[in-house]
């Protein structure tokens, strides 16, 4: 702490040309976002330090400059030239999309790095200017999530698109939407793009009824969803027209207008209700970083500084400055400064010339790793560190592609609900559920007459009947409400984890494979692509299965002798209690119970489908069980025709959900997120087999990629996979209460690859079974010494599997 307090400054000059709010409100917001970070960086609470290779502390500071261009292009160019050539700033922040190309070319020509906070259009980055970076996601991705939901969940069959072609943002957004809509026809044959109406500002200005004609055209085409790319005023006009004509749309999506303050009030709360849009950021979305905390905490800090809530532009600007500061920190932690050579801890470090540090190669001595010196200037080294950055921010994830634009950033789909803009997609960022399709308006038809008619009843009798029936309904509803309230409290985990089959749009159902495994299926869940992983180790006791009952009867009668004979277990022998029985020795088929398969050869909750006739005392031999093949054996468990008994633990549904909750609470970038569980996916699977719903990893398992001769994992990807797995294991092995059992499968079968070829580990339920220790169903007595020894043994098992897997990875294809 004393060394940090005595650290001298690394003060970098940064600047922006941004006009006032009267020309583009985003320019002022961008300035405030940068200013907030620079101010916090200068405070003690926000100090950011670098410890170089010589052990000397340096404090990073931003000398921030802002010039107001008055929204004049010529003045903007002159001020940017002054900022670069006269002020000689080290780094430039981009301002508005209108000046993005001009700023980028001037920065490239002067050799200055420019970092855009507010420009997301592809064409700029595809010019491949080496000094140009951008934090925003591409606007071409704005409609993707909404379109998928329309096609797969909203029941939309006829889509109408309109777009203003004079504006590059609106034109490119709707052009991408039209391409994506045609692709979606492959998934949903009834989904169809009926019209894409393009027009210019001149066409709209020449006809006072132009937008009404657009609406009438959509109605004539019998569109049940409309997607529009327009500016603020036309978007409000079209929203009001659809509402005034009382034309029901299952979905109405518009570009950024619904995200702007005042849209709902201007269009009318009823007209704006359930209108969809997209944005780069939402203050209630679950974005976090190590500097500001959550997006909500950042919003509070911004409001305290400037008296208003931050916009998406302000959040992007702050994240841009934070990202640049982290790149500087990561770069210079790998360097030493020859100008400071020979200083001891009691000497005051002289001020460094930052121009010399950044642009004179002899002023820094950096290494990529021990023994690998960097032959580049400090500026080039910073630019390299920024290009390979992977960072979480309050604006979202940052990771750059070969054109130095952010490809990890998620677009947030928003929806107006009760006049408030809520984040509804993607699933991991939402704060409200998506309403899709929009509810149909109530019928406006009325029966007219001078007197009410009540059939054969007099008016007084009719009133009495209404009162009696109404009172009965109210009491009944109160009773139902009380029952549902108690049930919700008793099943809070159920409500958070259990997914109904009707909520899934099945794309590929899971299929049984050889080698004791099931091939995962795929489905759409709330507009998100998910993986469906069958759980043959869990049997749902809500489905009557004679073979299972016979097995459990034999277990209950002979469990003491069988458990005593199981001597190869790495755990002390568990005491099993079968919950409930009935006449004839069968287990009670309670809806609240499920059965979880346990491998007797290891005495762990696990994935074991081998016949256990020698252990359980069945008349069927091991060879007889194996001869049927793994898939036929698994089917026999559900059909009642199987002869191979399985060692089984009885757990309540609550205990199983507790396992899933424990799995869902594991939060690590290299662990596959668990979304929920489906108790039964009949008729696609046996009715008693639950299905785990996980986030889908696009490239599938690492093992299958290694075996695929058409896919090559180069050295960079291999080392990224090694780092991901190491990081995941380090995190999982630190888990306590309970400790994790072995996580990795042989051949790294449980390791999946996402679309960026980054590895993620599927944590098996077997590894989490100690979460149930101490429950009445399974009691395991251990001393602390035994627990530590077992945890160490489990870690060694994973390390061995990890090492063998890495050997296979590095020798694959050799």
PDB file of C-alpha atoms in Angstrom, residues 161-175 196-201 203 229-230:
ATOM      1  CA  UNK A 161     -40.578  -4.760 -43.523  1.00  0.00           C
ATOM      2  CA  UNK A 162     -40.228  -1.046 -44.313  1.00  0.00           C
ATOM      3  CA  UNK A 163     -36.989   0.946 -44.303  1.00  0.00           C
ATOM      4  CA  UNK A 164     -35.616   4.425 -44.990  1.00  0.00           C
ATOM      5  CA  UNK A 165     -32.829   3.983 -47.545  1.00  0.00           C
ATOM      6  CA  UNK A 166     -31.261   7.476 -47.231  1.00  0.00           C
ATOM      7  CA  UNK A 167     -29.825   6.621 -43.819  1.00  0.00           C
ATOM      8  CA  UNK A 168     -27.089   3.979 -43.801  1.00  0.00           C
ATOM      9  CA  UNK A 169     -28.012   2.786 -40.307  1.00  0.00           C
ATOM     10  CA  UNK A 170     -31.707   2.177 -41.074  1.00  0.00           C
ATOM     11  CA  UNK A 171     -31.003   0.745 -44.538  1.00  0.00           C
ATOM     12  CA  UNK A 172     -28.334  -1.741 -43.389  1.00  0.00           C
ATOM     13  CA  UNK A 173     -30.356  -2.816 -40.332  1.00  0.00           C
ATOM     14  CA  UNK A 174     -33.443  -3.736 -42.341  1.00  0.00           C
ATOM     15  CA  UNK A 175     -31.391  -5.257 -45.151  1.00  0.00           C
ATOM     16  CA  UNK A 196     -39.807  -5.216 -48.003  1.00  0.00           C
ATOM     17  CA  UNK A 197     -40.863  -1.629 -48.749  1.00  0.00           C
ATOM     18  CA  UNK A 198     -37.902   0.671 -49.365  1.00  0.00           C
ATOM     19  CA  UNK A 199     -38.207   4.451 -49.780  1.00  0.00           C
ATOM     20  CA  UNK A 200     -36.311   7.730 -49.518  1.00  0.00           C
ATOM     21  CA  UNK A 201     -36.794  10.909 -47.492  1.00  0.00           C
ATOM     22  CA  UNK A 203     -40.753  10.193 -51.254  1.00  0.00           C
ATOM     23  CA  UNK A 229     -36.219   0.903 -39.731  1.00  0.00           C
ATOM     24  CA  UNK A 230     -36.980   4.612 -39.388  1.00  0.00           C
TER      25      UNK A 230
END
